[in-house]
Amino acid sequence: MLRSRVLTAALGGPLLLVAVWSLPTSAVAVVIAGLVGVASWEWLQLLGVGPAALRAGLTAAFLLSLLPGWLLLDSALDPAGLLYALASLWLGALAWLWRYARTDTLPVPAPGWGALVGWLVLWPCWLALVYLHGSTPWGAFWLTFVFALVWAADTGAYFVGRAWGRHRLAPRISPGKSWEGALGGAGCAVVVAAGLIAALRPVAPPLPAVAALAVLAVAASVVGDLFESMLKRQHGVKDSGGILPGHGGVLDRIDSLTAAAPVMAAARRSGAEIVPVDSEHNAVFQALPPHKQAGREVERIVLTASGGPFRDRDPQSLAAVTPEEACAHPNWSMGRKISVDSASMMNKGLEVIEACHLFELEPQRVDVVIHRQSLVHALVGYEDGSYLAQLGSPDMRVPIAYALGYPERIASGVGLMDLVATGRLDFEAVDERRFPCLRLAYQALRAGGGACAVLNAANEVAVDAFLDGRLRFDRLAPVIEQALAAEVPEAPRDFDSVCAIDAQARRTAESAVRRFAE
């Protein structure tokens, strides 16, 4: 039996992952609908609903009931409230389990009520899994995450329980399950969660938050597993079906998912919304779809940069640049530090990093172009070939007013730009020889861990040295590059670790400044 389980998982698991990572959300929804449709059939069979034609009709009705859920997810409406409500249904299942664990006299539900319970179990599971896949560009990761958690928890619980299980978890429901196994499964799930985050660390959430979600999802999966075991024991069957060799039925495999998926989706959706104020990110936010997420329909975003005062200057002449020249921005009036960042385009590099985290985008989906007029602040490119752009005068009162009034618009005190007087809009590629700091920002973003904190700290040290006359302008990038090359620390765990990374990077950068000054 164990060999059959391993072979089935080895074949079915990769196929499912290929579908999750290669197919659009609509196709993934169909694949998951097929799985829960089979599970629905098995549920009705377990309840003794017959004949087969009736089960087929009820299963078809269940599949049709998925359509309103898809329309909800495909609309601009926020499904958070429904997800929270569906996740809370498992509190009722927990109460039912508690009652059954204390007495064997709980009556077997009538087939009609049992079918309704099955609908309340499988429909939220499908909705939550599809939501996890389509809610963000990293939806495939989140779906893989919940699948991996449930698999790790089931596998860990099985082996740890067999080896060290002494205290029965719920002997009247599932005699083979133990507290040791449940804790071992939770531990395996946390380890798998940590591995996934380490593999995708440049844009993954912080490890403590993911570990907390892992424990929450595993606890919910145990409830789902026990709930299905209770129904099988009430009806005197061992497996819900025999479609998967060594695993029983599909329902036997997704029993944990039925609870873990809604809980995970509800936890994934906090309900909070960030309205960025920085002009470029505010422009992206305005050009995003109504749900304000860079979903799969968004192919890329483009941040614009004026190019600063040195956009036409020969890179060989940058060694002679003075602080006064660097601070003379052609379009914006800013402080000295940010003006130097604009001249080196490090400010745009930091904005790329911010955009990836704000909108959950991979670095290759964020581009930067030179736009001399500073009137187009950002563009969002869609899979249908369209670009949506936000245009306006280079005045921070516009994005501030948008953020203060959102979702309404309020007067900012800035008039509409004169399109005829503007005349033309120019866009050109960034010259990395002239602006190497932008390349370093992408490098830090891809490196992940604490590299972005190192980048920021080293840049502040280098800019201070330049403004103080201790460092040439063309050596800003080499100082930052040496700090990045010294060490890529692990991702900061808390505020103290952020400060430690910052302090070490500053010491490394100061040493580099002194070497260049010699």
PDB file of N, CA and C in Angstrom, residues 168-263:
ATOM      1  N   ARG A 168      -3.602   8.968  21.596  1.00  0.00           N
ATOM      2  CA  ARG A 168      -4.587   9.033  20.511  1.00  0.00           C
ATOM      3  C   ARG A 168      -5.207  10.423  20.404  1.00  0.00           C
ATOM      4  N   LEU A 169      -5.330  10.907  19.196  1.00  0.00           N
ATOM      5  CA  LEU A 169      -5.894  12.237  18.954  1.00  0.00           C
ATOM      6  C   LEU A 169      -7.417  12.224  19.080  1.00  0.00           C
ATOM      7  N   ALA A 170      -8.054  11.302  18.412  1.00  0.00           N
ATOM      8  CA  ALA A 170      -9.514  11.173  18.455  1.00  0.00           C
ATOM      9  C   ALA A 170      -9.848   9.705  18.211  1.00  0.00           C
ATOM     10  N   PRO A 171      -9.686   8.857  19.217  1.00  0.00           N
ATOM     11  CA  PRO A 171      -9.786   7.409  19.010  1.00  0.00           C
ATOM     12  C   PRO A 171     -11.142   6.946  18.490  1.00  0.00           C
ATOM     13  N   ARG A 172     -12.232   7.629  18.808  1.00  0.00           N
ATOM     14  CA  ARG A 172     -13.542   7.207  18.333  1.00  0.00           C
ATOM     15  C   ARG A 172     -13.795   7.603  16.883  1.00  0.00           C
ATOM     16  N   ILE A 173     -12.991   8.533  16.381  1.00  0.00           N
ATOM     17  CA  ILE A 173     -13.165   8.997  15.001  1.00  0.00           C
ATOM     18  C   ILE A 173     -12.138   8.344  14.083  1.00  0.00           C
ATOM     19  N   SER A 174     -10.875   8.396  14.487  1.00  0.00           N
ATOM     20  CA  SER A 174      -9.801   7.837  13.676  1.00  0.00           C
ATOM     21  C   SER A 174      -8.743   7.274  14.612  1.00  0.00           C
ATOM     22  N   PRO A 175      -8.847   5.997  14.977  1.00  0.00           N
ATOM     23  CA  PRO A 175      -7.951   5.413  15.984  1.00  0.00           C
ATOM     24  C   PRO A 175      -6.476   5.492  15.623  1.00  0.00           C
ATOM     25  N   GLY A 176      -6.148   5.583  14.354  1.00  0.00           N
ATOM     26  CA  GLY A 176      -4.752   5.584  13.961  1.00  0.00           C
ATOM     27  C   GLY A 176      -4.046   6.908  14.135  1.00  0.00           C
ATOM     28  N   LYS A 177      -4.795   7.982  14.386  1.00  0.00           N
ATOM     29  CA  LYS A 177      -4.180   9.309  14.485  1.00  0.00           C
ATOM     30  C   LYS A 177      -3.785   9.605  15.926  1.00  0.00           C
ATOM     31  N   SER A 178      -2.618  10.249  16.089  1.00  0.00           N
ATOM     32  CA  SER A 178      -2.099  10.547  17.428  1.00  0.00           C
ATOM     33  C   SER A 178      -1.709  12.015  17.521  1.00  0.00           C
ATOM     34  N   TRP A 179      -1.577  12.482  18.762  1.00  0.00           N
ATOM     35  CA  TRP A 179      -1.115  13.849  18.991  1.00  0.00           C
ATOM     36  C   TRP A 179       0.319  14.021  18.492  1.00  0.00           C
ATOM     37  N   GLU A 180       1.136  12.988  18.708  1.00  0.00           N
ATOM     38  CA  GLU A 180       2.518  13.068  18.239  1.00  0.00           C
ATOM     39  C   GLU A 180       2.561  13.208  16.720  1.00  0.00           C
ATOM     40  N   GLY A 181       1.683  12.439  16.036  1.00  0.00           N
ATOM     41  CA  GLY A 181       1.637  12.542  14.590  1.00  0.00           C
ATOM     42  C   GLY A 181       1.184  13.913  14.121  1.00  0.00           C
ATOM     43  N   ALA A 182       0.153  14.460  14.781  1.00  0.00           N
ATOM     44  CA  ALA A 182      -0.343  15.788  14.399  1.00  0.00           C
ATOM     45  C   ALA A 182       0.738  16.850  14.574  1.00  0.00           C
ATOM     46  N   LEU A 183       1.472  16.789  15.699  1.00  0.00           N
ATOM     47  CA  LEU A 183       2.542  17.760  15.932  1.00  0.00           C
ATOM     48  C   LEU A 183       3.691  17.552  14.953  1.00  0.00           C
ATOM     49  N   GLY A 184       4.009  16.283  14.655  1.00  0.00           N
ATOM     50  CA  GLY A 184       5.046  16.008  13.667  1.00  0.00           C
ATOM     51  C   GLY A 184       4.654  16.523  12.293  1.00  0.00           C
ATOM     52  N   GLY A 185       3.379  16.351  11.940  1.00  0.00           N
ATOM     53  CA  GLY A 185       2.912  16.877  10.668  1.00  0.00           C
ATOM     54  C   GLY A 185       3.010  18.385  10.602  1.00  0.00           C
ATOM     55  N   ALA A 186       2.651  19.048  11.715  1.00  0.00           N
ATOM     56  CA  ALA A 186       2.762  20.516  11.745  1.00  0.00           C
ATOM     57  C   ALA A 186       4.209  20.952  11.590  1.00  0.00           C
ATOM     58  N   GLY A 187       5.119  20.233  12.249  1.00  0.00           N
ATOM     59  CA  GLY A 187       6.540  20.565  12.125  1.00  0.00           C
ATOM     60  C   GLY A 187       7.040  20.391  10.708  1.00  0.00           C
ATOM     61  N   CYS A 188       6.642  19.293  10.052  1.00  0.00           N
ATOM     62  CA  CYS A 188       7.040  19.074   8.653  1.00  0.00           C
ATOM     63  C   CYS A 188       6.488  20.171   7.754  1.00  0.00           C
ATOM     64  N   ALA A 189       5.250  20.609   8.023  1.00  0.00           N
ATOM     65  CA  ALA A 189       4.648  21.657   7.214  1.00  0.00           C
ATOM     66  C   ALA A 189       5.406  22.965   7.353  1.00  0.00           C
ATOM     67  N   VAL A 190       5.842  23.297   8.550  1.00  0.00           N
ATOM     68  CA  VAL A 190       6.596  24.537   8.764  1.00  0.00           C
ATOM     69  C   VAL A 190       7.937  24.467   8.045  1.00  0.00           C
ATOM     70  N   VAL A 191       8.585  23.288   8.086  1.00  0.00           N
ATOM     71  CA  VAL A 191       9.869  23.121   7.387  1.00  0.00           C
ATOM     72  C   VAL A 191       9.673  23.305   5.883  1.00  0.00           C
ATOM     73  N   VAL A 192       8.631  22.685   5.326  1.00  0.00           N
ATOM     74  CA  VAL A 192       8.350  22.834   3.893  1.00  0.00           C
ATOM     75  C   VAL A 192       8.038  24.291   3.556  1.00  0.00           C
ATOM     76  N   ALA A 193       7.269  24.964   4.420  1.00  0.00           N
ATOM     77  CA  ALA A 193       6.960  26.377   4.187  1.00  0.00           C
ATOM     78  C   ALA A 193       8.233  27.210   4.161  1.00  0.00           C
ATOM     79  N   ALA A 194       9.136  26.933   5.102  1.00  0.00           N
ATOM     80  CA  ALA A 194      10.402  27.675   5.138  1.00  0.00           C
ATOM     81  C   ALA A 194      11.213  27.429   3.880  1.00  0.00           C
ATOM     82  N   GLY A 195      11.208  26.179   3.381  1.00  0.00           N
ATOM     83  CA  GLY A 195      11.942  25.871   2.164  1.00  0.00           C
ATOM     84  C   GLY A 195      11.398  26.605   0.955  1.00  0.00           C
ATOM     85  N   LEU A 196      10.066  26.671   0.847  1.00  0.00           N
ATOM     86  CA  LEU A 196       9.465  27.389  -0.276  1.00  0.00           C
ATOM     87  C   LEU A 196       9.794  28.870  -0.223  1.00  0.00           C
ATOM     88  N   ILE A 197       9.732  29.438   0.971  1.00  0.00           N
ATOM     89  CA  ILE A 197      10.043  30.868   1.102  1.00  0.00           C
ATOM     90  C   ILE A 197      11.511  31.127   0.786  1.00  0.00           C
ATOM     91  N   ALA A 198      12.407  30.223   1.227  1.00  0.00           N
ATOM     92  CA  ALA A 198      13.834  30.403   0.933  1.00  0.00           C
ATOM     93  C   ALA A 198      14.088  30.329  -0.567  1.00  0.00           C
ATOM     94  N   ALA A 199      13.363  29.458  -1.258  1.00  0.00           N
ATOM     95  CA  ALA A 199      13.554  29.308  -2.695  1.00  0.00           C
ATOM     96  C   ALA A 199      13.056  30.520  -3.471  1.00  0.00           C
ATOM     97  N   LEU A 200      12.065  31.232  -2.917  1.00  0.00           N
ATOM     98  CA  LEU A 200      11.470  32.376  -3.605  1.00  0.00           C
ATOM     99  C   LEU A 200      11.603  33.631  -2.754  1.00  0.00           C
ATOM    100  N   ARG A 201      12.699  33.761  -2.050  1.00  0.00           N
ATOM    101  CA  ARG A 201      12.813  34.798  -1.031  1.00  0.00           C
ATOM    102  C   ARG A 201      12.813  36.235  -1.540  1.00  0.00           C
ATOM    103  N   PRO A 202      13.192  36.542  -2.795  1.00  0.00           N
ATOM    104  CA  PRO A 202      13.211  37.963  -3.159  1.00  0.00           C
ATOM    105  C   PRO A 202      11.874  38.667  -3.013  1.00  0.00           C
ATOM    106  N   VAL A 203      10.772  37.978  -3.235  1.00  0.00           N
ATOM    107  CA  VAL A 203       9.469  38.637  -3.143  1.00  0.00           C
ATOM    108  C   VAL A 203       8.518  37.887  -2.227  1.00  0.00           C
ATOM    109  N   ALA A 204       9.019  36.923  -1.482  1.00  0.00           N
ATOM    110  CA  ALA A 204       8.153  36.142  -0.605  1.00  0.00           C
ATOM    111  C   ALA A 204       7.878  36.906   0.677  1.00  0.00           C
ATOM    112  N   PRO A 205       6.763  36.603   1.345  1.00  0.00           N
ATOM    113  CA  PRO A 205       6.451  37.266   2.616  1.00  0.00           C
ATOM    114  C   PRO A 205       7.470  36.887   3.686  1.00  0.00           C
ATOM    115  N   PRO A 206       7.498  37.624   4.812  1.00  0.00           N
ATOM    116  CA  PRO A 206       8.431  37.293   5.890  1.00  0.00           C
ATOM    117  C   PRO A 206       8.172  35.892   6.436  1.00  0.00           C
ATOM    118  N   LEU A 207       9.245  35.201   6.811  1.00  0.00           N
ATOM    119  CA  LEU A 207       9.131  33.818   7.275  1.00  0.00           C
ATOM    120  C   LEU A 207       8.225  33.668   8.497  1.00  0.00           C
ATOM    121  N   PRO A 208       8.308  34.541   9.536  1.00  0.00           N
ATOM    122  CA  PRO A 208       7.415  34.342  10.684  1.00  0.00           C
ATOM    123  C   PRO A 208       5.939  34.368  10.309  1.00  0.00           C
ATOM    124  N   ALA A 209       5.552  35.274   9.408  1.00  0.00           N
ATOM    125  CA  ALA A 209       4.151  35.341   9.001  1.00  0.00           C
ATOM    126  C   ALA A 209       3.746  34.077   8.256  1.00  0.00           C
ATOM    127  N   VAL A 210       4.644  33.587   7.384  1.00  0.00           N
ATOM    128  CA  VAL A 210       4.330  32.371   6.633  1.00  0.00           C
ATOM    129  C   VAL A 210       4.256  31.171   7.568  1.00  0.00           C
ATOM    130  N   ALA A 211       5.163  31.113   8.553  1.00  0.00           N
ATOM    131  CA  ALA A 211       5.132  30.002   9.511  1.00  0.00           C
ATOM    132  C   ALA A 211       3.826  30.008  10.299  1.00  0.00           C
ATOM    133  N   ALA A 212       3.365  31.206  10.686  1.00  0.00           N
ATOM    134  CA  ALA A 212       2.096  31.296  11.413  1.00  0.00           C
ATOM    135  C   ALA A 212       0.940  30.819  10.551  1.00  0.00           C
ATOM    136  N   LEU A 213       0.940  31.230   9.260  1.00  0.00           N
ATOM    137  CA  LEU A 213      -0.102  30.756   8.346  1.00  0.00           C
ATOM    138  C   LEU A 213      -0.017  29.253   8.150  1.00  0.00           C
ATOM    139  N   ALA A 214       1.209  28.723   8.141  1.00  0.00           N
ATOM    140  CA  ALA A 214       1.377  27.280   7.969  1.00  0.00           C
ATOM    141  C   ALA A 214       0.738  26.520   9.123  1.00  0.00           C
ATOM    142  N   VAL A 215       1.019  26.970  10.351  1.00  0.00           N
ATOM    143  CA  VAL A 215       0.434  26.292  11.510  1.00  0.00           C
ATOM    144  C   VAL A 215      -1.084  26.400  11.490  1.00  0.00           C
ATOM    145  N   LEU A 216      -1.595  27.583  11.125  1.00  0.00           N
ATOM    146  CA  LEU A 216      -3.043  27.771  11.060  1.00  0.00           C
ATOM    147  C   LEU A 216      -3.672  26.849  10.015  1.00  0.00           C
ATOM    148  N   ALA A 217      -3.059  26.784   8.838  1.00  0.00           N
ATOM    149  CA  ALA A 217      -3.607  25.938   7.777  1.00  0.00           C
ATOM    150  C   ALA A 217      -3.517  24.465   8.138  1.00  0.00           C
ATOM    151  N   VAL A 218      -2.419  24.065   8.798  1.00  0.00           N
ATOM    152  CA  VAL A 218      -2.276  22.662   9.190  1.00  0.00           C
ATOM    153  C   VAL A 218      -3.318  22.290  10.233  1.00  0.00           C
ATOM    154  N   ALA A 219      -3.556  23.188  11.187  1.00  0.00           N
ATOM    155  CA  ALA A 219      -4.584  22.912  12.188  1.00  0.00           C
ATOM    156  C   ALA A 219      -5.949  22.735  11.523  1.00  0.00           C
ATOM    157  N   ALA A 220      -6.238  23.586  10.536  1.00  0.00           N
ATOM    158  CA  ALA A 220      -7.502  23.457   9.820  1.00  0.00           C
ATOM    159  C   ALA A 220      -7.548  22.164   9.019  1.00  0.00           C
ATOM    160  N   SER A 221      -6.403  21.759   8.450  1.00  0.00           N
ATOM    161  CA  SER A 221      -6.399  20.526   7.654  1.00  0.00           C
ATOM    162  C   SER A 221      -6.664  19.304   8.513  1.00  0.00           C
ATOM    163  N   VAL A 222      -6.194  19.328   9.768  1.00  0.00           N
ATOM    164  CA  VAL A 222      -6.470  18.215  10.688  1.00  0.00           C
ATOM    165  C   VAL A 222      -7.972  18.110  10.944  1.00  0.00           C
ATOM    166  N   VAL A 223      -8.637  19.265  11.109  1.00  0.00           N
ATOM    167  CA  VAL A 223     -10.091  19.268  11.310  1.00  0.00           C
ATOM    168  C   VAL A 223     -10.781  18.674  10.085  1.00  0.00           C
ATOM    169  N   GLY A 224     -10.348  19.090   8.875  1.00  0.00           N
ATOM    170  CA  GLY A 224     -10.954  18.550   7.659  1.00  0.00           C
ATOM    171  C   GLY A 224     -10.753  17.057   7.533  1.00  0.00           C
ATOM    172  N   ASP A 225      -9.560  16.584   7.861  1.00  0.00           N
ATOM    173  CA  ASP A 225      -9.260  15.151   7.793  1.00  0.00           C
ATOM    174  C   ASP A 225     -10.147  14.371   8.763  1.00  0.00           C
ATOM    175  N   LEU A 226     -10.251  14.860   9.998  1.00  0.00           N
ATOM    176  CA  LEU A 226     -11.068  14.175  11.004  1.00  0.00           C
ATOM    177  C   LEU A 226     -12.547  14.220  10.643  1.00  0.00           C
ATOM    178  N   PHE A 227     -12.978  15.318  10.038  1.00  0.00           N
ATOM    179  CA  PHE A 227     -14.384  15.439   9.673  1.00  0.00           C
ATOM    180  C   PHE A 227     -14.771  14.376   8.653  1.00  0.00           C
ATOM    181  N   GLU A 228     -13.905  14.179   7.651  1.00  0.00           N
ATOM    182  CA  GLU A 228     -14.208  13.146   6.663  1.00  0.00           C
ATOM    183  C   GLU A 228     -14.112  11.760   7.284  1.00  0.00           C
ATOM    184  N   SER A 229     -13.138  11.556   8.195  1.00  0.00           N
ATOM    185  CA  SER A 229     -13.032  10.264   8.878  1.00  0.00           C
ATOM    186  C   SER A 229     -14.288   9.968   9.691  1.00  0.00           C
ATOM    187  N   MET A 230     -14.850  11.014  10.314  1.00  0.00           N
ATOM    188  CA  MET A 230     -16.071  10.831  11.096  1.00  0.00           C
ATOM    189  C   MET A 230     -17.219  10.374  10.201  1.00  0.00           C
ATOM    190  N   LEU A 231     -17.361  11.004   9.030  1.00  0.00           N
ATOM    191  CA  LEU A 231     -18.446  10.618   8.129  1.00  0.00           C
ATOM    192  C   LEU A 231     -18.275   9.185   7.639  1.00  0.00           C
ATOM    193  N   LYS A 232     -17.034   8.793   7.317  1.00  0.00           N
ATOM    194  CA  LYS A 232     -16.801   7.426   6.869  1.00  0.00           C
ATOM    195  C   LYS A 232     -17.105   6.429   7.985  1.00  0.00           C
ATOM    196  N   ARG A 233     -16.718   6.763   9.222  1.00  0.00           N
ATOM    197  CA  ARG A 233     -16.990   5.843  10.336  1.00  0.00           C
ATOM    198  C   ARG A 233     -18.497   5.745  10.578  1.00  0.00           C
ATOM    199  N   GLN A 234     -19.221   6.861  10.436  1.00  0.00           N
ATOM    200  CA  GLN A 234     -20.666   6.808  10.630  1.00  0.00           C
ATOM    201  C   GLN A 234     -21.332   5.883   9.603  1.00  0.00           C
ATOM    202  N   HIS A 235     -20.750   5.810   8.389  1.00  0.00           N
ATOM    203  CA  HIS A 235     -21.359   5.017   7.335  1.00  0.00           C
ATOM    204  C   HIS A 235     -20.665   3.675   7.141  1.00  0.00           C
ATOM    205  N   GLY A 236     -19.695   3.362   8.020  1.00  0.00           N
ATOM    206  CA  GLY A 236     -19.091   2.043   8.009  1.00  0.00           C
ATOM    207  C   GLY A 236     -18.214   1.752   6.818  1.00  0.00           C
ATOM    208  N   VAL A 237     -17.523   2.758   6.257  1.00  0.00           N
ATOM    209  CA  VAL A 237     -16.625   2.527   5.128  1.00  0.00           C
ATOM    210  C   VAL A 237     -15.228   2.996   5.506  1.00  0.00           C
ATOM    211  N   LYS A 238     -14.213   2.424   4.849  1.00  0.00           N
ATOM    212  CA  LYS A 238     -12.824   2.798   5.125  1.00  0.00           C
ATOM    213  C   LYS A 238     -12.357   3.920   4.212  1.00  0.00           C
ATOM    214  N   ASP A 239     -12.627   3.766   2.893  1.00  0.00           N
ATOM    215  CA  ASP A 239     -12.221   4.771   1.912  1.00  0.00           C
ATOM    216  C   ASP A 239     -13.449   5.319   1.212  1.00  0.00           C
ATOM    217  N   SER A 240     -13.353   6.572   0.776  1.00  0.00           N
ATOM    218  CA  SER A 240     -14.485   7.169   0.071  1.00  0.00           C
ATOM    219  C   SER A 240     -14.586   6.670  -1.365  1.00  0.00           C
ATOM    220  N   GLY A 241     -13.516   6.076  -1.888  1.00  0.00           N
ATOM    221  CA  GLY A 241     -13.517   5.563  -3.248  1.00  0.00           C
ATOM    222  C   GLY A 241     -12.221   4.840  -3.522  1.00  0.00           C
ATOM    223  N   GLY A 242     -12.017   4.388  -4.748  1.00  0.00           N
ATOM    224  CA  GLY A 242     -10.816   3.646  -5.083  1.00  0.00           C
ATOM    225  C   GLY A 242     -10.128   4.148  -6.323  1.00  0.00           C
ATOM    226  N   ILE A 243     -10.365   5.408  -6.675  1.00  0.00           N
ATOM    227  CA  ILE A 243      -9.837   5.925  -7.934  1.00  0.00           C
ATOM    228  C   ILE A 243      -8.326   6.125  -7.898  1.00  0.00           C
ATOM    229  N   LEU A 244      -7.746   6.391  -6.707  1.00  0.00           N
ATOM    230  CA  LEU A 244      -6.315   6.615  -6.580  1.00  0.00           C
ATOM    231  C   LEU A 244      -5.674   5.412  -5.900  1.00  0.00           C
ATOM    232  N   PRO A 245      -4.833   4.638  -6.575  1.00  0.00           N
ATOM    233  CA  PRO A 245      -4.223   3.463  -5.978  1.00  0.00           C
ATOM    234  C   PRO A 245      -3.451   3.797  -4.710  1.00  0.00           C
ATOM    235  N   GLY A 246      -3.792   3.088  -3.629  1.00  0.00           N
ATOM    236  CA  GLY A 246      -3.109   3.293  -2.364  1.00  0.00           C
ATOM    237  C   GLY A 246      -3.595   4.481  -1.576  1.00  0.00           C
ATOM    238  N   HIS A 247      -4.455   5.314  -2.173  1.00  0.00           N
ATOM    239  CA  HIS A 247      -4.915   6.528  -1.514  1.00  0.00           C
ATOM    240  C   HIS A 247      -6.418   6.523  -1.246  1.00  0.00           C
ATOM    241  N   GLY A 248      -7.162   5.539  -1.731  1.00  0.00           N
ATOM    242  CA  GLY A 248      -8.610   5.601  -1.616  1.00  0.00           C
ATOM    243  C   GLY A 248      -9.165   6.518  -2.691  1.00  0.00           C
ATOM    244  N   GLY A 249     -10.157   7.334  -2.330  1.00  0.00           N
ATOM    245  CA  GLY A 249     -10.782   8.219  -3.302  1.00  0.00           C
ATOM    246  C   GLY A 249     -10.155   9.597  -3.329  1.00  0.00           C
ATOM    247  N   VAL A 250     -10.640  10.417  -4.272  1.00  0.00           N
ATOM    248  CA  VAL A 250     -10.192  11.813  -4.333  1.00  0.00           C
ATOM    249  C   VAL A 250     -10.541  12.524  -3.034  1.00  0.00           C
ATOM    250  N   LEU A 251     -11.724  12.228  -2.496  1.00  0.00           N
ATOM    251  CA  LEU A 251     -12.134  12.869  -1.249  1.00  0.00           C
ATOM    252  C   LEU A 251     -11.172  12.557  -0.117  1.00  0.00           C
ATOM    253  N   ASP A 252     -10.600  11.336  -0.123  1.00  0.00           N
ATOM    254  CA  ASP A 252      -9.616  10.982   0.903  1.00  0.00           C
ATOM    255  C   ASP A 252      -8.366  11.851   0.796  1.00  0.00           C
ATOM    256  N   ARG A 253      -8.057  12.315  -0.401  1.00  0.00           N
ATOM    257  CA  ARG A 253      -6.848  13.118  -0.592  1.00  0.00           C
ATOM    258  C   ARG A 253      -7.090  14.600  -0.357  1.00  0.00           C
ATOM    259  N   ILE A 254      -8.298  15.070  -0.595  1.00  0.00           N
ATOM    260  CA  ILE A 254      -8.528  16.510  -0.441  1.00  0.00           C
ATOM    261  C   ILE A 254      -9.289  16.823   0.836  1.00  0.00           C
ATOM    262  N   ASP A 255      -9.469  15.801   1.712  1.00  0.00           N
ATOM    263  CA  ASP A 255     -10.211  16.074   2.941  1.00  0.00           C
ATOM    264  C   ASP A 255      -9.546  17.167   3.767  1.00  0.00           C
ATOM    265  N   SER A 256      -8.204  17.138   3.833  1.00  0.00           N
ATOM    266  CA  SER A 256      -7.498  18.184   4.573  1.00  0.00           C
ATOM    267  C   SER A 256      -7.616  19.530   3.880  1.00  0.00           C
ATOM    268  N   LEU A 257      -7.576  19.500   2.527  1.00  0.00           N
ATOM    269  CA  LEU A 257      -7.670  20.753   1.766  1.00  0.00           C
ATOM    270  C   LEU A 257      -9.005  21.447   1.965  1.00  0.00           C
ATOM    271  N   THR A 258     -10.072  20.669   2.187  1.00  0.00           N
ATOM    272  CA  THR A 258     -11.393  21.280   2.302  1.00  0.00           C
ATOM    273  C   THR A 258     -11.446  22.304   3.415  1.00  0.00           C
ATOM    274  N   ALA A 259     -10.683  22.094   4.478  1.00  0.00           N
ATOM    275  CA  ALA A 259     -10.633  23.074   5.564  1.00  0.00           C
ATOM    276  C   ALA A 259      -9.457  24.014   5.412  1.00  0.00           C
ATOM    277  N   ALA A 260      -8.296  23.477   4.983  1.00  0.00           N
ATOM    278  CA  ALA A 260      -7.095  24.306   4.910  1.00  0.00           C
ATOM    279  C   ALA A 260      -7.224  25.407   3.870  1.00  0.00           C
ATOM    280  N   ALA A 261      -7.844  25.108   2.714  1.00  0.00           N
ATOM    281  CA  ALA A 261      -7.919  26.104   1.636  1.00  0.00           C
ATOM    282  C   ALA A 261      -8.730  27.340   2.041  1.00  0.00           C
ATOM    283  N   PRO A 262      -9.969  27.201   2.580  1.00  0.00           N
ATOM    284  CA  PRO A 262     -10.697  28.414   2.981  1.00  0.00           C
ATOM    285  C   PRO A 262      -9.989  29.201   4.080  1.00  0.00           C
ATOM    286  N   VAL A 263      -9.398  28.492   5.044  1.00  0.00           N
ATOM    287  CA  VAL A 263      -8.695  29.196   6.124  1.00  0.00           C
ATOM    288  C   VAL A 263      -7.488  29.944   5.560  1.00  0.00           C
TER     289      VAL A 263
END
